[in-house]
Coordinates of C-alpha atoms in Angstrom, one line a residue:
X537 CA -2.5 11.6 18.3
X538 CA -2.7 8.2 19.1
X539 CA -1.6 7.5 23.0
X540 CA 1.5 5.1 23.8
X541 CA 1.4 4.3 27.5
X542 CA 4.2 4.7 29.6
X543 CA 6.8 2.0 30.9
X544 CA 5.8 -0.2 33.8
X545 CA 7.6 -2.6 35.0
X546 CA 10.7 -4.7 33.6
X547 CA 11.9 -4.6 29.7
X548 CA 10.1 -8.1 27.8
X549 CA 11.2 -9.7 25.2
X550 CA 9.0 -8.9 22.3
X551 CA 9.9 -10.6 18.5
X552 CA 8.7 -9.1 15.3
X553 CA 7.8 -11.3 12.5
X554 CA 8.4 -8.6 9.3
X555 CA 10.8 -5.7 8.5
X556 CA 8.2 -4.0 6.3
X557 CA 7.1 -0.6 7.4
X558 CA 4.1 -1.9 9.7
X559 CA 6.9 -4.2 11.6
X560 CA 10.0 -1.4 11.9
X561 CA 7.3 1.1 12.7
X562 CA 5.8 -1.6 15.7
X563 CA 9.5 -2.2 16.7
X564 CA 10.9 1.2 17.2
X565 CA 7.8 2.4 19.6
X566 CA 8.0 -0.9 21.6
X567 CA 12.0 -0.5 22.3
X568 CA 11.3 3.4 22.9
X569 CA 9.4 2.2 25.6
X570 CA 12.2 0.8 27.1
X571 CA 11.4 -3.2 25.4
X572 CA 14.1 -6.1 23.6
X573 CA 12.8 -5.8 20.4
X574 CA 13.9 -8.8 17.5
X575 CA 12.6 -8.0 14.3
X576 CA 13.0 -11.2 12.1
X577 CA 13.0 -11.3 8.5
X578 CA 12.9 -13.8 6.3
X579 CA 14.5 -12.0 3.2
X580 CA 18.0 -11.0 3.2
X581 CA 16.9 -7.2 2.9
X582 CA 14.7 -4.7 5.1
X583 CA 11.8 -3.2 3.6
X584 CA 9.3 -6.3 2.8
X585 CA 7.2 -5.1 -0.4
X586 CA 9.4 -1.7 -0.4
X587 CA 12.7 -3.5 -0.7
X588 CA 14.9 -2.4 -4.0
X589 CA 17.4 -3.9 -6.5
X590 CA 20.4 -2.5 -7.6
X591 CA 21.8 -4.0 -11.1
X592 CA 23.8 -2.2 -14.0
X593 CA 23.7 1.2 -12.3
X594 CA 20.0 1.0 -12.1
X595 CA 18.2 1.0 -8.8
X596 CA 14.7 -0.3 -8.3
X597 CA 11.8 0.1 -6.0
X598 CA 10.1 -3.1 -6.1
X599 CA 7.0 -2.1 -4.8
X600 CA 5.4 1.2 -3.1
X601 CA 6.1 3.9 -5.4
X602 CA 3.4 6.6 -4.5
X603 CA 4.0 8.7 -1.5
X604 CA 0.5 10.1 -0.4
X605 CA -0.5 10.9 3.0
X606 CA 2.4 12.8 3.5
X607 CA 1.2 13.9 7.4
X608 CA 0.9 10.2 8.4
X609 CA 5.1 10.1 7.9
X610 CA 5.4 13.5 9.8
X611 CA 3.2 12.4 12.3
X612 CA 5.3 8.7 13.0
X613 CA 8.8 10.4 12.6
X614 CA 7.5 13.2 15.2
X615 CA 7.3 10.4 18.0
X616 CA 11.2 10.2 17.7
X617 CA 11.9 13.9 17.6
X618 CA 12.2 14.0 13.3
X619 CA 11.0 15.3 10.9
X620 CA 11.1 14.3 7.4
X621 CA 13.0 17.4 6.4
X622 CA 15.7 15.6 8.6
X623 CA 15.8 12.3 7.1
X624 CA 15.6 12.4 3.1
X625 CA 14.8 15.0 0.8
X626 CA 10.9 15.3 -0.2
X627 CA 9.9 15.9 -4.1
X628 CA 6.6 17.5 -4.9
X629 CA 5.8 16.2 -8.4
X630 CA 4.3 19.1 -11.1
X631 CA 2.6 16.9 -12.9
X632 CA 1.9 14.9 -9.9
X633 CA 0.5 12.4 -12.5
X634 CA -0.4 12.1 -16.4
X635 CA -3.2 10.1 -17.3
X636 CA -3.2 8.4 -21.3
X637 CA -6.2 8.2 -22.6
X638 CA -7.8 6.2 -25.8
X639 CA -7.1 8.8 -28.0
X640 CA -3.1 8.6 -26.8
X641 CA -3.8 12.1 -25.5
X642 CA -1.6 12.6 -21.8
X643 CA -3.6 14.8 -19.6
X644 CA -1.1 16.6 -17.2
X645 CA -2.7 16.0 -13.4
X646 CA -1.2 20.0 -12.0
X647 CA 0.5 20.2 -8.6
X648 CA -1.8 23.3 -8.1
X649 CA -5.3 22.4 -6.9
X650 CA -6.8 25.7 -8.5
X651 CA -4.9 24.8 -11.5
X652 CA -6.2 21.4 -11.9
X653 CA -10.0 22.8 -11.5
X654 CA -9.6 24.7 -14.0
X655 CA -8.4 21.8 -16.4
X656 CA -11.5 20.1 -14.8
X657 CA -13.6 22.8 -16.2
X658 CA -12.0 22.4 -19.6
X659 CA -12.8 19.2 -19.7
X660 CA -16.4 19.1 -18.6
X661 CA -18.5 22.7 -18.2
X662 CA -18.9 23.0 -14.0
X663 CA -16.4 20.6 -13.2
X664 CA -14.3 23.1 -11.7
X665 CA -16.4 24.0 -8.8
X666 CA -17.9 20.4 -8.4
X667 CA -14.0 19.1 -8.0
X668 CA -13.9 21.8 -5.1
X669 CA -16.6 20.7 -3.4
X670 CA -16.2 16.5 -4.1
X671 CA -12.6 17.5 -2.6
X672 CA -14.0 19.8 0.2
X673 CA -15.9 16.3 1.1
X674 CA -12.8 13.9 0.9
X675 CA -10.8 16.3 3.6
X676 CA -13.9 16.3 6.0
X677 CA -13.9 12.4 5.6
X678 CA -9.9 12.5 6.0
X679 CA -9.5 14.7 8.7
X680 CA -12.3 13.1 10.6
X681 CA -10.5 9.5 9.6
X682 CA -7.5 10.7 10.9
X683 CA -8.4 11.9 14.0
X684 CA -11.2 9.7 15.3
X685 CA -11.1 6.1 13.4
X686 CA -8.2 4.9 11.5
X687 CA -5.8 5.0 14.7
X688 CA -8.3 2.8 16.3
X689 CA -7.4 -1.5 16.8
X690 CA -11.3 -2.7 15.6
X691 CA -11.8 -5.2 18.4
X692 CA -15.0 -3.8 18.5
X693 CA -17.8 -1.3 17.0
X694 CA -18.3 0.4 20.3
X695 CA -14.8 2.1 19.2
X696 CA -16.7 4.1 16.8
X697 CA -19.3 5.0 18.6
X698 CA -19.6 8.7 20.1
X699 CA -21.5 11.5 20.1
X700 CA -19.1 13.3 17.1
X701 CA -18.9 10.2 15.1
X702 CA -22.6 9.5 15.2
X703 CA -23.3 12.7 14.3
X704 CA -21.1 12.6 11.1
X705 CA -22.0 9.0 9.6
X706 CA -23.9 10.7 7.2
X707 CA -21.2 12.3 6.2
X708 CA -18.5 10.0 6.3
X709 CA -20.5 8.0 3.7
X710 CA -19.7 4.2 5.1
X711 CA -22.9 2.8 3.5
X712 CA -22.5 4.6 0.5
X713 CA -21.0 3.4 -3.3
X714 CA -17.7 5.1 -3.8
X715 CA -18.7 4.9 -8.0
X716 CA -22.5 6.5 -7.5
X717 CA -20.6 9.2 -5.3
X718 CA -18.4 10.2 -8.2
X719 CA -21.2 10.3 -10.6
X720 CA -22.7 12.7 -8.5
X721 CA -20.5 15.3 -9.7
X722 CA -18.8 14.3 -12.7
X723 CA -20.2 12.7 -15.9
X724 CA -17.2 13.0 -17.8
X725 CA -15.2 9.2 -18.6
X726 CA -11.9 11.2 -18.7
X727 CA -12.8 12.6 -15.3
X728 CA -14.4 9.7 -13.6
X729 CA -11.0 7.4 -14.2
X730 CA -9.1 10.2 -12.9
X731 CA -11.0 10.2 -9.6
X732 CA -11.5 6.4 -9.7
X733 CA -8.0 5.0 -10.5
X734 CA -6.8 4.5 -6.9
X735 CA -10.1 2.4 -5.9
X736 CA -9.0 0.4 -9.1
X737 CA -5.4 -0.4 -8.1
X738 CA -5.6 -0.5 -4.6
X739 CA -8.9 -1.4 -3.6
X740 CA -11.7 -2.8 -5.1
X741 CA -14.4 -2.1 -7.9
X742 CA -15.8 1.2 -7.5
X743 CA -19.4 -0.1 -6.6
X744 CA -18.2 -2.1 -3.8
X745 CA -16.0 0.4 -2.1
X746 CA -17.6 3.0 0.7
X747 CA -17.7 6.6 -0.4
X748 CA -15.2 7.2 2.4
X749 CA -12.5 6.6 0.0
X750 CA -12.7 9.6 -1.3
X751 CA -10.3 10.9 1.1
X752 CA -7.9 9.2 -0.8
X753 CA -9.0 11.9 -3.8
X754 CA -8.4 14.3 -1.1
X755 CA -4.8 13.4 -0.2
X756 CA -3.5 12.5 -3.6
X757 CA -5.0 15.7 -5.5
X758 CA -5.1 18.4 -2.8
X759 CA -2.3 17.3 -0.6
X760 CA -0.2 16.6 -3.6
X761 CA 2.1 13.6 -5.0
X762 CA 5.7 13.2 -3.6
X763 CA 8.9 11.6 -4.3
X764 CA 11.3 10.4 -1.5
X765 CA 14.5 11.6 -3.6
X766 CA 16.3 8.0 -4.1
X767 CA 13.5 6.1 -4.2
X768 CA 11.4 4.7 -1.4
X769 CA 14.1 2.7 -0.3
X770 CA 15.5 5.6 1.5
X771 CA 11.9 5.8 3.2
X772 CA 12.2 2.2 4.2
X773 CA 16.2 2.6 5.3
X774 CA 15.1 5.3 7.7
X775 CA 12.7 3.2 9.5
X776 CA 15.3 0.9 10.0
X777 CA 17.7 3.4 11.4
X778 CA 15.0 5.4 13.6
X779 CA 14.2 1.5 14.8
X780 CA 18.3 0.9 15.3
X781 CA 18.7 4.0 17.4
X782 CA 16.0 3.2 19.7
X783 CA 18.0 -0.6 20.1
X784 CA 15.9 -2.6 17.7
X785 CA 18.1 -5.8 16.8
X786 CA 17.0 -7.0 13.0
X787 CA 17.7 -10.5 11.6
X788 CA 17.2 -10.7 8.1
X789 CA 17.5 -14.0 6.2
X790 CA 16.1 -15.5 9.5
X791 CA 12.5 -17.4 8.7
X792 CA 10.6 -18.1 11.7
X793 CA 8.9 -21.7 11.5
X794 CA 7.1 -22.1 14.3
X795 CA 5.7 -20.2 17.2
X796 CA 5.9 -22.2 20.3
X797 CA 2.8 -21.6 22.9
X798 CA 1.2 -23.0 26.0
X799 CA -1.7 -22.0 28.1
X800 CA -2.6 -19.7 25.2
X801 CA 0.2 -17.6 24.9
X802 CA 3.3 -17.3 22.8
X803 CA 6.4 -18.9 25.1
X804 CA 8.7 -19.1 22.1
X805 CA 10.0 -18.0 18.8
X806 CA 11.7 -20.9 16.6
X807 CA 13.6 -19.4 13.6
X808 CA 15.9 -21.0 11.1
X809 CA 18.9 -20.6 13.5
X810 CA 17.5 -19.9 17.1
X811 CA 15.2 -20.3 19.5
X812 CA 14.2 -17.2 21.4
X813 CA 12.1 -16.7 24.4
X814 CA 8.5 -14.1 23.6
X815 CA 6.6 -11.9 26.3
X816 CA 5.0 -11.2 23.5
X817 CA 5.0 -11.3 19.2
X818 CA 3.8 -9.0 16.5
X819 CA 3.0 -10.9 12.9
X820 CA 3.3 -8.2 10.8
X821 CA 3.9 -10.7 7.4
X822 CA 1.2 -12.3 6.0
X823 CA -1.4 -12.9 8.2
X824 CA -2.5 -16.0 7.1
X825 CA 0.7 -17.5 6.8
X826 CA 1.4 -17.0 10.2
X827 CA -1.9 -18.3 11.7
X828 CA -1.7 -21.8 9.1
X829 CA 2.5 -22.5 9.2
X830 CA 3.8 -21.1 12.3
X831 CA 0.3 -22.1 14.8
X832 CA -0.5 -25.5 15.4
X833 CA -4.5 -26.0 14.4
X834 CA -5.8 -25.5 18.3
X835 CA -4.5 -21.8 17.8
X836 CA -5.8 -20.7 14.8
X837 CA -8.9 -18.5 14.4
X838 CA -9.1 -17.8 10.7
X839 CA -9.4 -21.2 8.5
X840 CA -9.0 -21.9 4.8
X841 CA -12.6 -21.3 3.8
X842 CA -12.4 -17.5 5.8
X843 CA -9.9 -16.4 3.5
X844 CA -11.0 -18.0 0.1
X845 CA -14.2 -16.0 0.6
X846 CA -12.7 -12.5 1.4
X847 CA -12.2 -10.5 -1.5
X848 CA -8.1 -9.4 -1.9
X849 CA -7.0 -5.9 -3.7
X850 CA -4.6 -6.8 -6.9
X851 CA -2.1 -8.6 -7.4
X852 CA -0.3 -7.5 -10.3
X853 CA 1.9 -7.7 -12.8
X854 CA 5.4 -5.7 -12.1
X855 CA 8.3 -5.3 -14.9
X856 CA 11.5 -3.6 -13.9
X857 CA 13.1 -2.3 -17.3
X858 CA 16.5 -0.5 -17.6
X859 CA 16.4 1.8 -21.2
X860 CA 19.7 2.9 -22.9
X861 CA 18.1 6.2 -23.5
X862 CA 15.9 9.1 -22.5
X863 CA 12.1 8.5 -23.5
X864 CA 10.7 12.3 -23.7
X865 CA 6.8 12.1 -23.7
X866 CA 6.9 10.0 -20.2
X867 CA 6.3 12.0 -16.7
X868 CA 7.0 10.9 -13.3
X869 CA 3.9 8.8 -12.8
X870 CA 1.8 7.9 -15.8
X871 CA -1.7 5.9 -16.1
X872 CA -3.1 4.5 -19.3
X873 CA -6.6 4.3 -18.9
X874 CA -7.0 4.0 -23.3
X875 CA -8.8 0.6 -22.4
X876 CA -11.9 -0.2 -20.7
X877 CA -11.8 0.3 -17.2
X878 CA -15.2 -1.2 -16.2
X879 CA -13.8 -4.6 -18.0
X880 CA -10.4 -4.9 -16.1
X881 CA -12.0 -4.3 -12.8
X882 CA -14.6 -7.0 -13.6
X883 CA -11.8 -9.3 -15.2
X884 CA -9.6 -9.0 -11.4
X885 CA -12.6 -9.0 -9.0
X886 CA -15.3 -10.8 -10.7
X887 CA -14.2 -13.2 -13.5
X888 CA -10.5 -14.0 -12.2
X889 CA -8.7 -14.2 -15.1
X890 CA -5.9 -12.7 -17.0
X891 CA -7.2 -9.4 -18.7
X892 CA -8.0 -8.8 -22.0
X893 CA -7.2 -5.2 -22.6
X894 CA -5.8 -4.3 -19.2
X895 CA -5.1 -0.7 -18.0
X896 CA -1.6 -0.2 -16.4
X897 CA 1.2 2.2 -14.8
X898 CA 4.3 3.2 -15.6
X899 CA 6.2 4.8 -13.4
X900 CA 9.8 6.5 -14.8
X901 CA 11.4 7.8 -11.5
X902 CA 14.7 8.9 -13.4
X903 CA 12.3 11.6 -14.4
X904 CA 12.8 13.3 -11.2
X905 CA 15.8 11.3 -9.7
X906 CA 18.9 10.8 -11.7
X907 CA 20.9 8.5 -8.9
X908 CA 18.3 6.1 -10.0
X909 CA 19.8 5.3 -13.5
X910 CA 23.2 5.9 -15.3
X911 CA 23.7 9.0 -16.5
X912 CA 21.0 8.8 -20.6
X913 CA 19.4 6.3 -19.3
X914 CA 15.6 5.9 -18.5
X915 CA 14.7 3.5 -15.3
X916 CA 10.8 2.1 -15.8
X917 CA 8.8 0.5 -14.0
X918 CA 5.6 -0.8 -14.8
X919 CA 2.5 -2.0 -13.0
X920 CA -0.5 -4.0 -14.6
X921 CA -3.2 -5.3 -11.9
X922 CA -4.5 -8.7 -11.7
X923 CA -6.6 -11.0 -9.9
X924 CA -4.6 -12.8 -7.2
X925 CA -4.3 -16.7 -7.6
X926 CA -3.2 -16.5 -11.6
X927 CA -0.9 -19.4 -13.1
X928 CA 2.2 -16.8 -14.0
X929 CA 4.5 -18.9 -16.3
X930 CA 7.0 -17.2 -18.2
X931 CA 4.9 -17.6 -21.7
X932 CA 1.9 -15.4 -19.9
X933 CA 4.6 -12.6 -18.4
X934 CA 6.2 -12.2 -21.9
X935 CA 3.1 -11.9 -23.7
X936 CA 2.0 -9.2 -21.3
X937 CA 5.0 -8.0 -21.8
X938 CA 5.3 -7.2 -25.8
X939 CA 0.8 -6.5 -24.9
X940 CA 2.4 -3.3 -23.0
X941 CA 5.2 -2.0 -24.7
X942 CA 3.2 -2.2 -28.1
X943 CA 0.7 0.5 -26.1
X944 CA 3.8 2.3 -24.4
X945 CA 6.0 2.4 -27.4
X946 CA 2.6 3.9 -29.7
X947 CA 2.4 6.7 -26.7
X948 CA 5.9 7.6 -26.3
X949 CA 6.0 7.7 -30.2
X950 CA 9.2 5.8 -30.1
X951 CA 11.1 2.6 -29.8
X952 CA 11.9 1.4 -26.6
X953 CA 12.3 -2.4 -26.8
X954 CA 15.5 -2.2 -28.9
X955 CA 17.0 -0.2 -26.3
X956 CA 16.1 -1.9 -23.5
X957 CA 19.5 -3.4 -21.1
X958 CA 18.0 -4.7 -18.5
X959 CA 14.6 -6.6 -17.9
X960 CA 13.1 -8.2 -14.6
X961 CA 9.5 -9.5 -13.9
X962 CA 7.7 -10.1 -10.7
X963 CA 4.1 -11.9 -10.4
X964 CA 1.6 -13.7 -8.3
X965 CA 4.2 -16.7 -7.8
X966 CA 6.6 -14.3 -6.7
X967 CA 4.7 -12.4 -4.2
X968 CA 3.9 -16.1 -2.7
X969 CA 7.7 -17.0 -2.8
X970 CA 8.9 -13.7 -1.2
X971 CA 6.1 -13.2 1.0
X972 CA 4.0 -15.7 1.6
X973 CA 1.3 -13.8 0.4
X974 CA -2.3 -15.1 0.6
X975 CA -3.1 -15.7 -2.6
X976 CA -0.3 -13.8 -3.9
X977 CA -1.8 -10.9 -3.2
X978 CA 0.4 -7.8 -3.8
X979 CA -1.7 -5.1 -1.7
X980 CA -3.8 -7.3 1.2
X981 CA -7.7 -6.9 1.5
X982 CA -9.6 -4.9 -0.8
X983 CA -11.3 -1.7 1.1
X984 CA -15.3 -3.0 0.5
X985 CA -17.5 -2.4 3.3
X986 CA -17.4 -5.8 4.6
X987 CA -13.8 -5.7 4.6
X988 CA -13.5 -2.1 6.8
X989 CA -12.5 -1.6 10.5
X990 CA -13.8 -4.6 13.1
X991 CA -14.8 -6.4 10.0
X992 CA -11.1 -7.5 9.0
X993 CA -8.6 -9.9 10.2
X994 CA -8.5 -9.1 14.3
X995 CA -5.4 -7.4 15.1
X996 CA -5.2 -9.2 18.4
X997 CA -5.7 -13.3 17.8
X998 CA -8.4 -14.4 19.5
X999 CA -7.0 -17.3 20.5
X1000 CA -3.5 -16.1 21.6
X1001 CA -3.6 -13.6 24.2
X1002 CA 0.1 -12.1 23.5
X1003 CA -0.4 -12.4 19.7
X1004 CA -1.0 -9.2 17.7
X1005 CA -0.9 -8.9 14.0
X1006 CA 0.2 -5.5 11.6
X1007 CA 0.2 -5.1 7.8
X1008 CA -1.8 -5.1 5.3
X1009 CA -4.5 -7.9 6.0
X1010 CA -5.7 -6.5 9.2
X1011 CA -6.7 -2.3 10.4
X1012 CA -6.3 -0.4 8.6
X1013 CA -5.9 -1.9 5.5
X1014 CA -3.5 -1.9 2.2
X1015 CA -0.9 0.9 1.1
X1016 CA 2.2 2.7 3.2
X1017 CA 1.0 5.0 5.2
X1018 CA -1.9 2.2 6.2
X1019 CA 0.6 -0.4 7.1
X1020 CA 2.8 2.9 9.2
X1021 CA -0.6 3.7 11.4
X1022 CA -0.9 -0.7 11.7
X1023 CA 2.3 -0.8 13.5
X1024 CA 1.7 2.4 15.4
X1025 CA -1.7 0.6 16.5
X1026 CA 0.0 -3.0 16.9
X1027 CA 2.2 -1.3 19.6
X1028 CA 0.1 0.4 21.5
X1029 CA -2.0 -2.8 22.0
X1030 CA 1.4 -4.7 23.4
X1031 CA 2.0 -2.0 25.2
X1032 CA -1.3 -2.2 27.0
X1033 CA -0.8 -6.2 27.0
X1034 CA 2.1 -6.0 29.1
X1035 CA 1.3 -3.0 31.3
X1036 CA -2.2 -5.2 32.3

């Protein structure tokens, strides 16, 4: 557990740039420890890339729909005296996932781990016990991540130097190739895209990722696949409230434009509407945005040609589609890898363009959740990843579009477009618009090995001494639970700021 020091001294003024979960979770330790927190928002909603939409009777989650890593929200709520039992009801999804393959064959991903090694062994003869032990690996590297590095800030490598950690590097696999690790144990293609799809969507290609990153194996097929009944926007609303209680103030529809500083520290925070005074600031939107529109140049660490040479996890291609009917053959969660996977990882990461036959995700939370969608109706929502930096013009959604649904409409052996009452899209542009988003990225830095622990974005600036940054583009890197231990870490180092 990571340590919060105790008050000292008088309550500071401390602003909040962000009310995703990285900057509610920041916000509610800081005013626990007795602090004026302002968390300032620039949309007119809570929840940054978790925010929904509500249209027609339909609700959407625009973003996170996964819930993995189920102890990391436990393990946050516990700080306030919660539990998660308290504060929404938790799903465990049987099938926690389906997987479409190029045959249009489904393969039902179990909620029981002995179940799912047995499919395993169906699949490919000694797969069974090899899943055991490729999983018995990704909980050593997940419990060991857990306790001893991802709660750590990365100012420098001596963090991750003890006698324990030395002693399981080996083990932990940082130097490793997350894609030759899988091959180790599995030959199988069905098998391999099963245990590589969430390098592909959050992440990078397999080859450049650290065999580490098979704790996420270890979470997603051991630990199980959940659903926050109403949709992760309850998630994000209880952030909100846990932040409230403690006295968090939040201003949404309040941009800030430009943090004021002298003798290398923030004096100021200069919004749309105010001016407020800063003991200190947490950036917890996009890190880049911050540094280049709110900094004048002297303050700055990171310039243009930094981040044009870092390599960014998807963007992606989102749909939000409202059906007039029930479509039977869909689960929960549901991955069509029937194209080339090697060629739509190469097509986002290498060649940067739009992709040719791209894999995608569909997720149909009315499956489990009927306040999601009027009563017959099916609420969709699908994913496709893509480089960042694509032109997104209507013309290119659309034809992605109609791409999709042709493939969805073949598997669900059914028509869906006819029936279809509501239709939204959401791309690079938008993730710039909304979010300022480097690149329009949709997830933050891929997880290579030149993009892991003191090798990303600092989380203190180097150049502002009461600056600290959360989210996505610095420790620990992209998804929920990442961006929940980034706050958690983001107020602990203000914390020790202002007790110094």
């Amino acid at each position: 557990m990571l340590h919060i020091p105790t008050r000292n001294g008088a309550r500071k003024n401390i602003g909040v740039i962000g009310a995703g979960f990285a900057g509610m979770a920041a916000g509610a330790i800081l005013a626990k420890e007795g602090h004026n927190v302002t968390v300032l928002e620039k949309n007119d909603t809570i929840g940054g890339r978790a925010r929904t939409f509500s249209e027609m009777g339909f609700t959407f989650d625009m973003g996170p729909s996964w819930y993995w890593m189920p102890d990391v929200y436990q393990r946050f709520f516990g700080r306030f005296g919660r539990s998660v039992a308290d504060l929404y009801q938790l799903q465990q999804l049987d099938p926690g996932f389906a997987v479409v393959f190029a045959d249009n064959a489904a393969v039902d991903i179990p909620a029981d781990f002995e179940e799912l090694c047995h499919l395993f062994e169906q699949i490919e003869t000694g797969a069974g016990d090899k899943l055991r032990r490729f999983i018995a690996d990704g909980e050593f590297k997940y419990r060991v991540g857990m306790d001893d590095m991802v709660y750590k800030p990365g100012h420098s490598i001596t963090e991750f130097i003890s006698l324990r950690l030395f002693g399981q590097a080996l083990r932990l696999q940082l130097f490793s190739s997350f894609s030759k690790h899988a091959r180790r144990f599995f030959k199988d293609p069905k098998l391999l895209a099963l245990i590589e799809f969430p390098v592909l969507f959050l992440g990078a290609m397999p080859k450049d990722t650290p065999a580490l990153y098979s704790l996420m194996n270890y979470s997603g097929l051991k630990q199980g696949t959940f659903y926050p009944m109403g949709g992760f926007g309850k998630v994000a609303d209880t952030f909100r409230d846990i932040a409230r209680q403690e006295g968090v103030q939040f201003r949404t529809s309040e941009a800030v434009e430009k943090l004021e500083t002298s003798n290398g520290r923030v004096r100021h925070i200069h919004t749309v509407s105010r001016s407020m005074p800063a003991d200190a600031v947490i950036g917890s939107a996009d890190y880049r945005h911050i540094e280049h529109a709110l900094l004048s140049p002297p303050d700055r660490h990171y310039q243009d040609s930094y981040w044009a040479e870092r390599t960014f996890a998807p963007s992606c291609l989102l749909f939000y589609i409202g059906v007039n009917k029930r479509i039977t053959r869909l689960r929960h969660h549901n991955l069509f890898f029937d194209q080339d996977f090697g060629l739509h990882a190469e097509e986002i990461y290498q060649r940067k363009m739009w992709p040719t036959a791209p894999l995608f995700y569909v997720c149909c939370p009315s499956v489990t959740d009927p306040s999601v969608a009027p009563e017959g109706h099916e609420n969709l929502f699908i994913l496709m990843p893509i480089a960042t930096n694509l032109p997104d013009p209507e013309p290119i959604r659309e034809h992605y579009y109609q791409l999709l649904m042709d493939r969805l409409e073949k598997f669900a052996g059914e028509t869906i477009r006819d029936h279809v009452v509501l239709k939204r899209s959401y791309c690079v542009s938008d993730f710039k618009n909304d979010y300022n988003a480097c690149q329009g990225n949709a997830y933050g830095l891929a997880n290579t090995l030149r993009q892991t622990a003191v090798l990303k974005p600092k989380l203190k600036s180097p150049k502002v001494h009461n600056l600290f940054f959360a989210g996505q583009l610095t420790v620990p890197g992209p998804g929920v639970p990442p961006a929940i231990i980034s706050g958690t870490i983001a107020a602990h180092e203000v914390l020790k700021y202002l007790n110094s």
